[in-house]
Coordinates of C-alpha atoms in Angstrom, one line a residue:
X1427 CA -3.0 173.4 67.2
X1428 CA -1.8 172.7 70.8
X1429 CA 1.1 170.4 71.9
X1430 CA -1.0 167.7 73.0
X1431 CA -2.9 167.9 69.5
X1432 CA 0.1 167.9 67.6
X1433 CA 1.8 165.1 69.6
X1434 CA -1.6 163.2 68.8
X1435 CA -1.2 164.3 65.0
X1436 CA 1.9 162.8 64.6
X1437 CA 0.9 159.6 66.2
X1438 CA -1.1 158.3 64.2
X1439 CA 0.5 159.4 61.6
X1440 CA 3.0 157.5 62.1
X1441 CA 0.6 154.6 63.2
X1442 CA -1.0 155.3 59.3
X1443 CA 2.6 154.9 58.0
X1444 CA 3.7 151.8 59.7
X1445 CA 0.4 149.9 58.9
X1446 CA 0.8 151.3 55.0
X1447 CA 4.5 149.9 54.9
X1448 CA 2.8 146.3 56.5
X1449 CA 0.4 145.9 54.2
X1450 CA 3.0 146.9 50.9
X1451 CA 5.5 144.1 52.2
X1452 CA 2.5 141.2 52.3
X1453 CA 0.6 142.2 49.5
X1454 CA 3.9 142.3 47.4
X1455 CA 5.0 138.6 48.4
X1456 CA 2.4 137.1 46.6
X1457 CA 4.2 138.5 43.6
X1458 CA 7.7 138.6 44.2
X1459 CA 7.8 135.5 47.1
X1460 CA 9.5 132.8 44.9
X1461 CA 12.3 130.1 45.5
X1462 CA 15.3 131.3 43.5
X1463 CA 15.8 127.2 42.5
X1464 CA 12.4 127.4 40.7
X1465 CA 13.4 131.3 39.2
X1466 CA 11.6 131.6 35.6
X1467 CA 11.4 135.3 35.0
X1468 CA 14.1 137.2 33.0
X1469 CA 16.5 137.4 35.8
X1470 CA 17.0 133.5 36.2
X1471 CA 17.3 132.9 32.7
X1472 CA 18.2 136.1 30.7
X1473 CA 19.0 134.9 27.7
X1474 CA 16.2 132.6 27.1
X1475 CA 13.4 134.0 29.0
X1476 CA 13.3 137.3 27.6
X1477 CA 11.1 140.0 29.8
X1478 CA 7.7 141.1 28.6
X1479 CA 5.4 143.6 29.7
X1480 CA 2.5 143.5 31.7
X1481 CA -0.1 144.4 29.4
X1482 CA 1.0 140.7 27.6
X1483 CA -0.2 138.3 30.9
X1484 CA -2.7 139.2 33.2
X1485 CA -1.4 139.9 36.8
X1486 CA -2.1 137.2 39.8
X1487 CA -4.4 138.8 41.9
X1488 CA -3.9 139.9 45.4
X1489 CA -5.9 137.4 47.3
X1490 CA -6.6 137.2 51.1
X1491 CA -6.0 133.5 51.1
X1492 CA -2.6 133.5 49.7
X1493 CA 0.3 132.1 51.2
X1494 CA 3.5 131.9 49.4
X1495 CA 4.2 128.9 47.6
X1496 CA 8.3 129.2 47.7
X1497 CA 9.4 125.2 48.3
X1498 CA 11.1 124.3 51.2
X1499 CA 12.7 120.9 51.8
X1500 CA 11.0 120.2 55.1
X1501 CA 7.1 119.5 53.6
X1502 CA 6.4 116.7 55.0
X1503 CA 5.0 113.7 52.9
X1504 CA 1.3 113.5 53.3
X1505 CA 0.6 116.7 55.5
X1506 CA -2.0 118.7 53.7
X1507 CA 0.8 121.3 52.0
X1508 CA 2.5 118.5 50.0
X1509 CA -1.0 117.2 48.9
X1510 CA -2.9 120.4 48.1
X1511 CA 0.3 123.1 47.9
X1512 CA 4.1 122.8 47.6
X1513 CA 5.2 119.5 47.7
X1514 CA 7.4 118.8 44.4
X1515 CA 10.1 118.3 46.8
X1516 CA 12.4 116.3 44.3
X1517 CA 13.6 117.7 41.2
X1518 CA 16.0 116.6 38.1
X1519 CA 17.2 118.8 35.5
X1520 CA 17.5 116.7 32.6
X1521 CA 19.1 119.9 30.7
X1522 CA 20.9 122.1 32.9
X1523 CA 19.2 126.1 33.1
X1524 CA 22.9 127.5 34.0
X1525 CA 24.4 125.9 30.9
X1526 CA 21.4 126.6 28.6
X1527 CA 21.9 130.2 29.4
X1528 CA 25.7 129.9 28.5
X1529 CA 24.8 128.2 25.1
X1530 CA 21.4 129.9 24.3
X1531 CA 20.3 126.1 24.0
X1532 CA 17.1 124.2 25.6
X1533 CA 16.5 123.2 29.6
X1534 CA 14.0 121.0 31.1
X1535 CA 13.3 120.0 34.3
X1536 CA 10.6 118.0 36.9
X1537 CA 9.8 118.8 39.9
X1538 CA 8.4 115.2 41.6
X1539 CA 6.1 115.1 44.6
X1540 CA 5.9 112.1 46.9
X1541 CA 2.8 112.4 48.1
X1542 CA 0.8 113.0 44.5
X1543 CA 2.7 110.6 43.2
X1544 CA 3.1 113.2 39.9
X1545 CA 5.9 115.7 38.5
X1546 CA 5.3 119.2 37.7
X1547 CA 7.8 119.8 34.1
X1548 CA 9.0 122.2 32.3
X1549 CA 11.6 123.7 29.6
X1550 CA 12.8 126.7 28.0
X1551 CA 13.2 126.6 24.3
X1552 CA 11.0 123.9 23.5
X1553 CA 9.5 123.1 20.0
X1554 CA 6.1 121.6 19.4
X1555 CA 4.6 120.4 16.0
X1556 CA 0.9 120.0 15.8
X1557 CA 1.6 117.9 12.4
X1558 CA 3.4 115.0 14.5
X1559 CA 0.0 115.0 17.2
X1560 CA -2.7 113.0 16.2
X1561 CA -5.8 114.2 17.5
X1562 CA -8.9 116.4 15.8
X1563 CA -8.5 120.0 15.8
X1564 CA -10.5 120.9 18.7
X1565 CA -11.7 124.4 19.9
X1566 CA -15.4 123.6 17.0
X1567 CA -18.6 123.9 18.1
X1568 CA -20.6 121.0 19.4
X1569 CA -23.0 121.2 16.9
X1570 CA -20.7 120.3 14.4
X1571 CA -19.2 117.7 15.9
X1572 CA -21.7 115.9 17.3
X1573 CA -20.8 112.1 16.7
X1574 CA -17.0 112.1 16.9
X1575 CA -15.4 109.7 19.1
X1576 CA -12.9 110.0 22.4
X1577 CA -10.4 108.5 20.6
X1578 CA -10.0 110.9 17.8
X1579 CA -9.9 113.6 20.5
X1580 CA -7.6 112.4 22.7
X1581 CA -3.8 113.0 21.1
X1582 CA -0.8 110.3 20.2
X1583 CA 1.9 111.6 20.0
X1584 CA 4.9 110.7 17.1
X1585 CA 8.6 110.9 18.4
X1586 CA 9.6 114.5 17.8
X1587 CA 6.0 116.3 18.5
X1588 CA 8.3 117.9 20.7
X1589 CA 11.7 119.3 20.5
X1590 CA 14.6 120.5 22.6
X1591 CA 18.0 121.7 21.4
X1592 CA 21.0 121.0 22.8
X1593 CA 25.1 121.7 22.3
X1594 CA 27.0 119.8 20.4
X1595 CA 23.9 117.5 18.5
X1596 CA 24.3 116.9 15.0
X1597 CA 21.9 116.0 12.7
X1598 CA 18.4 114.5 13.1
X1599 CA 19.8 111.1 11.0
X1600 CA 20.0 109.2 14.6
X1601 CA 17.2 110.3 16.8
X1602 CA 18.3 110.9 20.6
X1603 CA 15.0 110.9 23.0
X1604 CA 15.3 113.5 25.8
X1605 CA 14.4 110.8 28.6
X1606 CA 14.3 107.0 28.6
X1607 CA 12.2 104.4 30.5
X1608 CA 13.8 104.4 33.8
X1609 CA 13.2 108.2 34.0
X1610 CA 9.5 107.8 33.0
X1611 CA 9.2 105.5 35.8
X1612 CA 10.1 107.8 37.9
X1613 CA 9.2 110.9 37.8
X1614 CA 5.8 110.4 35.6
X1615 CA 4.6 106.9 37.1
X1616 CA 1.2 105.8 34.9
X1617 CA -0.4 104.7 38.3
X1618 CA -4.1 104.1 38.2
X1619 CA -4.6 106.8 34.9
X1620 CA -5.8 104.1 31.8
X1621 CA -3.8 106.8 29.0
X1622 CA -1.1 109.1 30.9
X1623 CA -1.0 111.6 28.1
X1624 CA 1.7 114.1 29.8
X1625 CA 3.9 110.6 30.2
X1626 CA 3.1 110.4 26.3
X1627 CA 4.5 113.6 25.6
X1628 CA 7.8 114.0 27.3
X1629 CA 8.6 110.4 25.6
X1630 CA 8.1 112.0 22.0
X1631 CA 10.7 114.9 23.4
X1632 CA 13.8 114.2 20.9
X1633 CA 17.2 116.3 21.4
X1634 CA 18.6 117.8 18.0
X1635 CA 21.0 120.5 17.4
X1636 CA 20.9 124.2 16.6
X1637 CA 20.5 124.1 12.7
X1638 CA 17.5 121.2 13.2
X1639 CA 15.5 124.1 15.4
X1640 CA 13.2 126.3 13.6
X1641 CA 10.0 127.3 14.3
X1642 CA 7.5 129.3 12.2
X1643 CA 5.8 130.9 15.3
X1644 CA 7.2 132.3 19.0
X1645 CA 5.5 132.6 22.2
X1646 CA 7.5 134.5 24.3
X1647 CA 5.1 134.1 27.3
X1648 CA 4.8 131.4 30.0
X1649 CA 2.4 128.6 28.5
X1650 CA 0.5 125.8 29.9
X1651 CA 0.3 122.7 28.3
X1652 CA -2.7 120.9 29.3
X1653 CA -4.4 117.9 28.1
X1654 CA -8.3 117.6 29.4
X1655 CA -10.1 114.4 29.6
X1656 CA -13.5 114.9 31.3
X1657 CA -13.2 118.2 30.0
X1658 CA -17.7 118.6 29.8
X1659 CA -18.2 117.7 33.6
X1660 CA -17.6 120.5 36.3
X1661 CA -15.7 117.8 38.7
X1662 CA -13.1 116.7 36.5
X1663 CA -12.4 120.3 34.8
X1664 CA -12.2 122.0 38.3
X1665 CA -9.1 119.3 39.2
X1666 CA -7.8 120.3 35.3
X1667 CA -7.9 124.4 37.1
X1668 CA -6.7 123.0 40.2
X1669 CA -3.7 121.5 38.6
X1670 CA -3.1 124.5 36.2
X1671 CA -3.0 126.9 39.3
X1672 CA -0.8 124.8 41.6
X1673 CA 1.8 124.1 38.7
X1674 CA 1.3 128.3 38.0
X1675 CA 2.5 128.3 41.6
X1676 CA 5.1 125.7 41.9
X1677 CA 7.1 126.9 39.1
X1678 CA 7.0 130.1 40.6
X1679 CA 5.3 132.4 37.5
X1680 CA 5.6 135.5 37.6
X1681 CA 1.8 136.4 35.8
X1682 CA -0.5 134.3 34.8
X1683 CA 0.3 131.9 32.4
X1684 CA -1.2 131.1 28.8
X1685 CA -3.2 127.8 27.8
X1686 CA -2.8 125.4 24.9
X1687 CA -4.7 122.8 24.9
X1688 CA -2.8 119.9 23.7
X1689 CA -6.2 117.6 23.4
X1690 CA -8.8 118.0 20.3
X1691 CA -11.9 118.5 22.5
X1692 CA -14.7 120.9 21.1
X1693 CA -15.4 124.2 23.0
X1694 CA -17.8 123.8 26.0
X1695 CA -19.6 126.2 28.5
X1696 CA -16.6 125.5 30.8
X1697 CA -13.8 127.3 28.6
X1698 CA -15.2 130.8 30.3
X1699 CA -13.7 130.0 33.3
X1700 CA -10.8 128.9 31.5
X1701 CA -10.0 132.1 30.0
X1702 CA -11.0 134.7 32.8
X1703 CA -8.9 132.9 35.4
X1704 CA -5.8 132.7 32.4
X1705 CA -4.2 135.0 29.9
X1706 CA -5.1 133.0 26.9
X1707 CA -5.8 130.1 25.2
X1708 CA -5.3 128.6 22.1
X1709 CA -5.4 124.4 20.8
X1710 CA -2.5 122.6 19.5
X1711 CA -3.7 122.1 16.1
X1712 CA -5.6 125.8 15.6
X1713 CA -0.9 126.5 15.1
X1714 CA -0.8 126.7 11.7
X1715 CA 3.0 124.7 12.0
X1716 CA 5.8 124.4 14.1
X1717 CA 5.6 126.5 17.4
X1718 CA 8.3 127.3 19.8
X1719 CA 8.0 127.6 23.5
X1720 CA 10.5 130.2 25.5
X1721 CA 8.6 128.6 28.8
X1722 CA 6.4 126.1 28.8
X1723 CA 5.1 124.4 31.6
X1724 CA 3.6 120.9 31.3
X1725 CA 0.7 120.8 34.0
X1726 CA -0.2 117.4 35.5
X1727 CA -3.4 115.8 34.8
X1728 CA -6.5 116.5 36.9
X1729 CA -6.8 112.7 37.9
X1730 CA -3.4 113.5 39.8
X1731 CA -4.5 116.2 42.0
X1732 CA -5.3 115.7 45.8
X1733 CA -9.5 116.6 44.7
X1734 CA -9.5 113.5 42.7
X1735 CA -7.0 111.5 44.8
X1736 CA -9.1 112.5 47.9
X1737 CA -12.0 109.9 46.4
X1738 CA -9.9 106.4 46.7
X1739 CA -7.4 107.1 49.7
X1740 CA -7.6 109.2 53.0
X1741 CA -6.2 113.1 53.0
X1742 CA -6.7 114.3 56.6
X1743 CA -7.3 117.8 56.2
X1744 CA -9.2 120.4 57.6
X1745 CA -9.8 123.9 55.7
X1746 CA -8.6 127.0 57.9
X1747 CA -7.8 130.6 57.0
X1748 CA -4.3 131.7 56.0
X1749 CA -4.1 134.5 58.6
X1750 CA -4.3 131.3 61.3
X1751 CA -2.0 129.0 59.2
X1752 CA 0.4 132.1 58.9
X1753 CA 0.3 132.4 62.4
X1754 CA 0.5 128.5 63.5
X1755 CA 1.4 126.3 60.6
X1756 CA -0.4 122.8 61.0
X1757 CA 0.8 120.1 58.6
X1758 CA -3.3 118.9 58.9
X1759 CA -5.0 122.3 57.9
X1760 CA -5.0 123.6 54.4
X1761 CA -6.2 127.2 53.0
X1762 CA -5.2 126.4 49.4
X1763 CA -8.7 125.8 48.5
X1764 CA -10.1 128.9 49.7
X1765 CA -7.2 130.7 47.7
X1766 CA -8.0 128.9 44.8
X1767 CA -12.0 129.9 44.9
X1768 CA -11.1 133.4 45.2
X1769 CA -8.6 133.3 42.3
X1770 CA -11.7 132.1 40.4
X1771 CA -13.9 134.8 41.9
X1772 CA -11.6 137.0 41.2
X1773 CA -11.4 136.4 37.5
X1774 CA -14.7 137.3 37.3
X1775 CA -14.3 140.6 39.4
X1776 CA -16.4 139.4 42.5
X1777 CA -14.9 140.9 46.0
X1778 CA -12.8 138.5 48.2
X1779 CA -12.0 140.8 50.9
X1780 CA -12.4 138.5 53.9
X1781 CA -14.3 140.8 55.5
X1782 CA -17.0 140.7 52.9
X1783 CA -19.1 138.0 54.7
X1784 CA -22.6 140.0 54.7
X1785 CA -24.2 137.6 52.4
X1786 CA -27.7 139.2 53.4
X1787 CA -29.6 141.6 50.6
X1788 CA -31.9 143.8 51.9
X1789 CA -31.9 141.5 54.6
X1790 CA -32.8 138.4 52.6
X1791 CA -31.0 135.2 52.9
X1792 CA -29.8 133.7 49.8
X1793 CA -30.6 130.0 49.5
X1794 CA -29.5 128.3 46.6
X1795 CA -30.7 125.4 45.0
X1796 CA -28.4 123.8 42.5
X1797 CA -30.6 121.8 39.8
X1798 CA -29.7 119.1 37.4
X1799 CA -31.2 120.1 33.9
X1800 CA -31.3 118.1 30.3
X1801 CA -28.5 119.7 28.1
X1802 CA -26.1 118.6 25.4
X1803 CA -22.4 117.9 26.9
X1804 CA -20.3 117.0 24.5
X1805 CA -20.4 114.8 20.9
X1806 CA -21.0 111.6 22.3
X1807 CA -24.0 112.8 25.2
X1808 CA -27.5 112.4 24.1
X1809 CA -28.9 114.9 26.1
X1810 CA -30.2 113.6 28.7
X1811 CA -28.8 114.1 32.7
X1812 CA -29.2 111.1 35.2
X1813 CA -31.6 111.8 38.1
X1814 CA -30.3 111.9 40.8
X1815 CA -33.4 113.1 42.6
X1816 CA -36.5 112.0 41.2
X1817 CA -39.0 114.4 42.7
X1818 CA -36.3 117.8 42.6
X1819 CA -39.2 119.8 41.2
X1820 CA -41.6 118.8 44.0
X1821 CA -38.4 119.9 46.6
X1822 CA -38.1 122.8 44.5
X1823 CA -42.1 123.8 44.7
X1824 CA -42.1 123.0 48.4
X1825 CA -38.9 125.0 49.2
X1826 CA -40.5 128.1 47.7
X1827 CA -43.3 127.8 49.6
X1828 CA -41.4 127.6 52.4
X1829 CA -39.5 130.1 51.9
X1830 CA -42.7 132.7 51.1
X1831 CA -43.9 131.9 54.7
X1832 CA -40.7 132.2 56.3
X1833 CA -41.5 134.1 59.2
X1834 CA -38.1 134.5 61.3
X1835 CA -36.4 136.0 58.4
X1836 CA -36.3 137.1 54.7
X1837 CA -35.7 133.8 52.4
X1838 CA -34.8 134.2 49.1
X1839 CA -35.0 131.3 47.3
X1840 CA -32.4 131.0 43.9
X1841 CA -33.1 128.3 41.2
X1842 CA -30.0 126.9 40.2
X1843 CA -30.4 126.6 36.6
X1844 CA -26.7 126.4 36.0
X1845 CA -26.8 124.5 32.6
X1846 CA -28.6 127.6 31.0
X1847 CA -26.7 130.3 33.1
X1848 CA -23.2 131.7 32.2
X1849 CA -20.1 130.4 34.2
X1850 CA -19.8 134.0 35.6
X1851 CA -23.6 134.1 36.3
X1852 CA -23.1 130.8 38.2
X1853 CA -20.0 132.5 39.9
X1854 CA -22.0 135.0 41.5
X1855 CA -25.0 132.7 42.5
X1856 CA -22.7 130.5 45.0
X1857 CA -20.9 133.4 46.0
X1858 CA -24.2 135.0 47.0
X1859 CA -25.8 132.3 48.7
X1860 CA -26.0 131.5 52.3
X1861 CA -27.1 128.4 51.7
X1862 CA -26.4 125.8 49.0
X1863 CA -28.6 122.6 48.8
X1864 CA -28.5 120.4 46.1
X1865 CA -28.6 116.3 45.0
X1866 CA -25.5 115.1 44.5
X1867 CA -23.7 115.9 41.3
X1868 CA -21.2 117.9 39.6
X1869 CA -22.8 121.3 39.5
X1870 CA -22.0 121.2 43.5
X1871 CA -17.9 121.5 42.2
X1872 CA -18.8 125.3 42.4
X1873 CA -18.3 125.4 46.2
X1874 CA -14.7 126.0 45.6
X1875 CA -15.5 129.0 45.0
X1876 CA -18.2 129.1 48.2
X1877 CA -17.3 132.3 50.6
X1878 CA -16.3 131.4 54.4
X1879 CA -19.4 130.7 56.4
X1880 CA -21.6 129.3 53.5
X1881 CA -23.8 126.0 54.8
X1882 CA -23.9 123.0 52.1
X1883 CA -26.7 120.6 52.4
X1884 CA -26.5 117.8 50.0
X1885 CA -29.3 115.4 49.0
X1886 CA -27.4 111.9 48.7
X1887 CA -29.3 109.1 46.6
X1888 CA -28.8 105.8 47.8
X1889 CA -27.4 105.1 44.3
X1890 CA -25.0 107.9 44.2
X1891 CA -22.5 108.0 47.6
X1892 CA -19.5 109.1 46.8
X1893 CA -18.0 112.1 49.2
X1894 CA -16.7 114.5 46.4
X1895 CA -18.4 117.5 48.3
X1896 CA -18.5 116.6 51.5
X1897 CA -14.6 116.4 51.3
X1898 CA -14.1 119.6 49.2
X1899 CA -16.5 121.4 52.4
X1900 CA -14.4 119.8 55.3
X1901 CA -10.9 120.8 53.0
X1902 CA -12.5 124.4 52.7
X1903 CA -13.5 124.4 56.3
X1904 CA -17.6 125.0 55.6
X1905 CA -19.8 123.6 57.2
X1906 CA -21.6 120.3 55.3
X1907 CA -24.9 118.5 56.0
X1908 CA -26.4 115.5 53.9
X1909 CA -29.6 113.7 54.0
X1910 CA -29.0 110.4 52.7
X1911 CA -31.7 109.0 50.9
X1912 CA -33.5 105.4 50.8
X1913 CA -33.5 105.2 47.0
X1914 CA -33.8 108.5 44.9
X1915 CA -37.0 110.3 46.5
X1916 CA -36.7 113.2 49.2
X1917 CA -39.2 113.7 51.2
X1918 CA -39.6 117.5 51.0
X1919 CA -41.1 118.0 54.8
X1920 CA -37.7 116.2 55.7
X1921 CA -35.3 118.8 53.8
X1922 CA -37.6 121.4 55.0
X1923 CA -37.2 120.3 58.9
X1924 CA -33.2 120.2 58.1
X1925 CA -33.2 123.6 56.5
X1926 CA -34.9 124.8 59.6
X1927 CA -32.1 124.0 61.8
X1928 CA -29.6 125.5 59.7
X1929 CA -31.7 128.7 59.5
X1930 CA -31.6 128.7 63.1
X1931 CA -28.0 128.3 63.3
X1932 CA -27.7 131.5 61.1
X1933 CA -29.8 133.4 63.6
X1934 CA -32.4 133.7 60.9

């Protein structure tokens, strides 16, 4: 080897090392980037937090779309971080982490955002017992519930269904509640929610001392506590994820957390996603008694979250990548969504390199059509899904035909049967498609998880405009159409002529 070669050689060898180094530090922030005031691994709390291993929690993925989520006091109230990312600018530590760790007693704290109008909490040390929750057992099959009423799914809580401990308390004779009215008020505001069950549950927190603690059961591991209401409709149960993952975030976690379900609800199609984007989950009442929490987390309702919020007040965002928000931060451009749909692609082992934008198989164009099909929700559903479109089959029938004479380009046409496919199946449909068409309705949720550069064309009924996925598109940054209908009939020559254009715009 000449000079000259071996000048080159070491080069780009150094060029090789420099980029390897780059890419170690970014990847590694998503795991290690964390506000020490939010610190809930071992090393904030050592002697309540004890470390586990890996193998117990499943690892956050490395995403391309992440950004870290470490708070800083300068989010501004109503730019598009504090609604969709960090903006649980205000906390209060009811029980102090620094003396808990002294005293191997309880801590809880909120975290309050502004802009949400919501508080992320949580505690170390903190007892639950399913016998002082009123609510069905939840986690049965439909089919053997079929009948039962909201009410007996949705829990009521008794004054201690929830414990903490503190120094110095005696015994349980005079009952001490962790937080009074003015606190409630506060930090966990009912707003416009008709039953605010997380409000419910850090009233029935009583304080008691260290001989009043025991538990039958540990879990050493992070935990959610979540309570689901629309927990059968895509919509509602993609804010319910939404507000899982951000308060995963916010609290700074250093895996992915576990679930319990603190609601009776049945099991539904919808708990796959659940479970691949989690570590676990279990309900309240399947603990056969009193359970103890090392860290739990108590994640806001979905009716709180900016993807709900977004239908009755105005949230001025545009979607953008994070490699352009990294580089210019804009207080009215958000990427969170995008990271969220690829930690749910992810879950389900689908690529989300942001380079893998070549939709095309075999040169074919994925369109898919998103259908609204008869199925059995939940107890109380007969069966029976509201049209939305009257003539979707006739679409459906023209749109094929279109698409076998397609001339410009391979068309593949993809029949959205999503109430008969699996979650992961219905995954890998949006991921794939280049298109997504659709009437309006909650099957349409999925483009969260919709890959940069997907088209959405929704089919609006006269009877049905509401802007649920038109917003979710322009806070993703995809590109949205809608044909707004004069009643609940499409014409299909008009859908065609629209699909056309956007074909065209694909260079197809």
């Amino acid at each position: 080897m000449n000079k000259k070669h071996a000048t080159l050689f070491k080069t780009l060898l150094a060029l090789f090392a420099l980029n390897s180094i780059t890419l170690y530090l970014y990847f590694s922030s998503s795991h290690h980037h964390h506000d020490n005031r939010r610190d809930t691994t071992a090393e904030g709390f050592p002697a309540i937090i004890p470390h586990r291993g890996p193998h117990l929690s499943k690892p956050w993925p490395i995403i391309p779309s992440y950004l870290p989520w470490s708070l800083t006091s300068n989010v501004p109230s109503k730019s598009c971080e504090a609604y969709f990312g960090n903006g649980f600018t205000k906390s209060a530590d009811v029980l102090l982490a620094k003396a808990a760790v002294r005293s191997g007693s309880s801590w809880f704290r909120c975290h309050y955002s502004w802009t949400l109008r919501s508080s992320i909490c949580e505690g170390g040390k903190i007892r639950m017992d399913p016998g002082k929750i009123k609510m069905s057992r939840g986690g049965e099959k439909l089919e053997d519930v079929i009948g039962r009423t909201e009410d007996e799914e949705m829990p009521e809580f008794e004054d201690g269904a929830f414990e903490v401990e503190a120094e110095g308390r005696g015994s349980r004779s005079k009952i001490k509640k962790l937080v009074g009215e003015e606190f409630l008020n506060e930090f966990l505001p009912v707003g416009n929610v008709m039953k605010h069950t997380m409000r419910e549950l850090v009233r029935s927190i009583v304080v008691v001392g260290e001989t009043d603690f025991t538990c039958q059961e540990w879990v050493e591991e992070p935990t959610l506590l979540i309570t689901r209401f629309e927990y059968a409709n895509l919509f509602h149960t993609v804010t319910d994820w939404y507000s899982a993952y951000v308060s995963s975030r916010v609290t700074g976690l250093p895996n992915r957390p576990h679930l319990v379900f603190v609601d009776g609800h049945c099991e539904t199609q919808l708990e796959e996603t659940w479970k691949a984007s989690f570590s676990s989950l279990r309900y309240a009442k399947n603990f056969s008694g009193p359970v103890c929490f090392r860290h739990a987390v108590l994640s806001p309702l979905g009716y709180e979250t900016a993807l709900f919020k977004g239908l009755s007040e105005d949230i001025d965002c545009q979607g953008a990548s994070a490699h352009d928000l990294w580089q210019s931060p804009d207080d009215k451009k958000t990427a969170r969504l995008s990271e969220f749909g690829e930690m749910i692609r992810d879950a389900f082992g689908f690529p989300v390199n942001r380079h893998h934008s070549d939709k095309t198989v075999s040169g074919h164009y994925n369109i898919l059509f998103v259908r609204r099909e008869d199925y059995l929700a939940h107890p109380r559903h007969r069966g029976k899904v509201e049209s939305r479109l009257s003539n979707e089959q006739e679409v459906f029938d023209s749109l094929q035909k279109w698409a076998s004479d397609h001339q410009e380009c391979k068309v593949n046409l993809v029949n959205g049967l999503f109430a008969h496919m699996s979650m992961k199946e219905q995954v890998r449909a949006i991921q794939d498609a280049s298109v997504i068409i659709g009437a309006h309705g909650a099957g349409l949720t999925h483009i969260v998880s919709a890959t940069p550069n997907t088209v959405i064309l929704e089919i609006i009924s006269s009877f049905f405009r509401r802007p649920h996925f038109q917003l979710i598109a322009q806070w993703k940054g995809l590109e949205y159409h809608a044909i707004n209908l004069d009643g609940s009939y499409a014409n299909p020559g008009v859908v065609i002529d629209r699909l056309n254009k956007i074909m065209r715009s694909l260079r197809c």
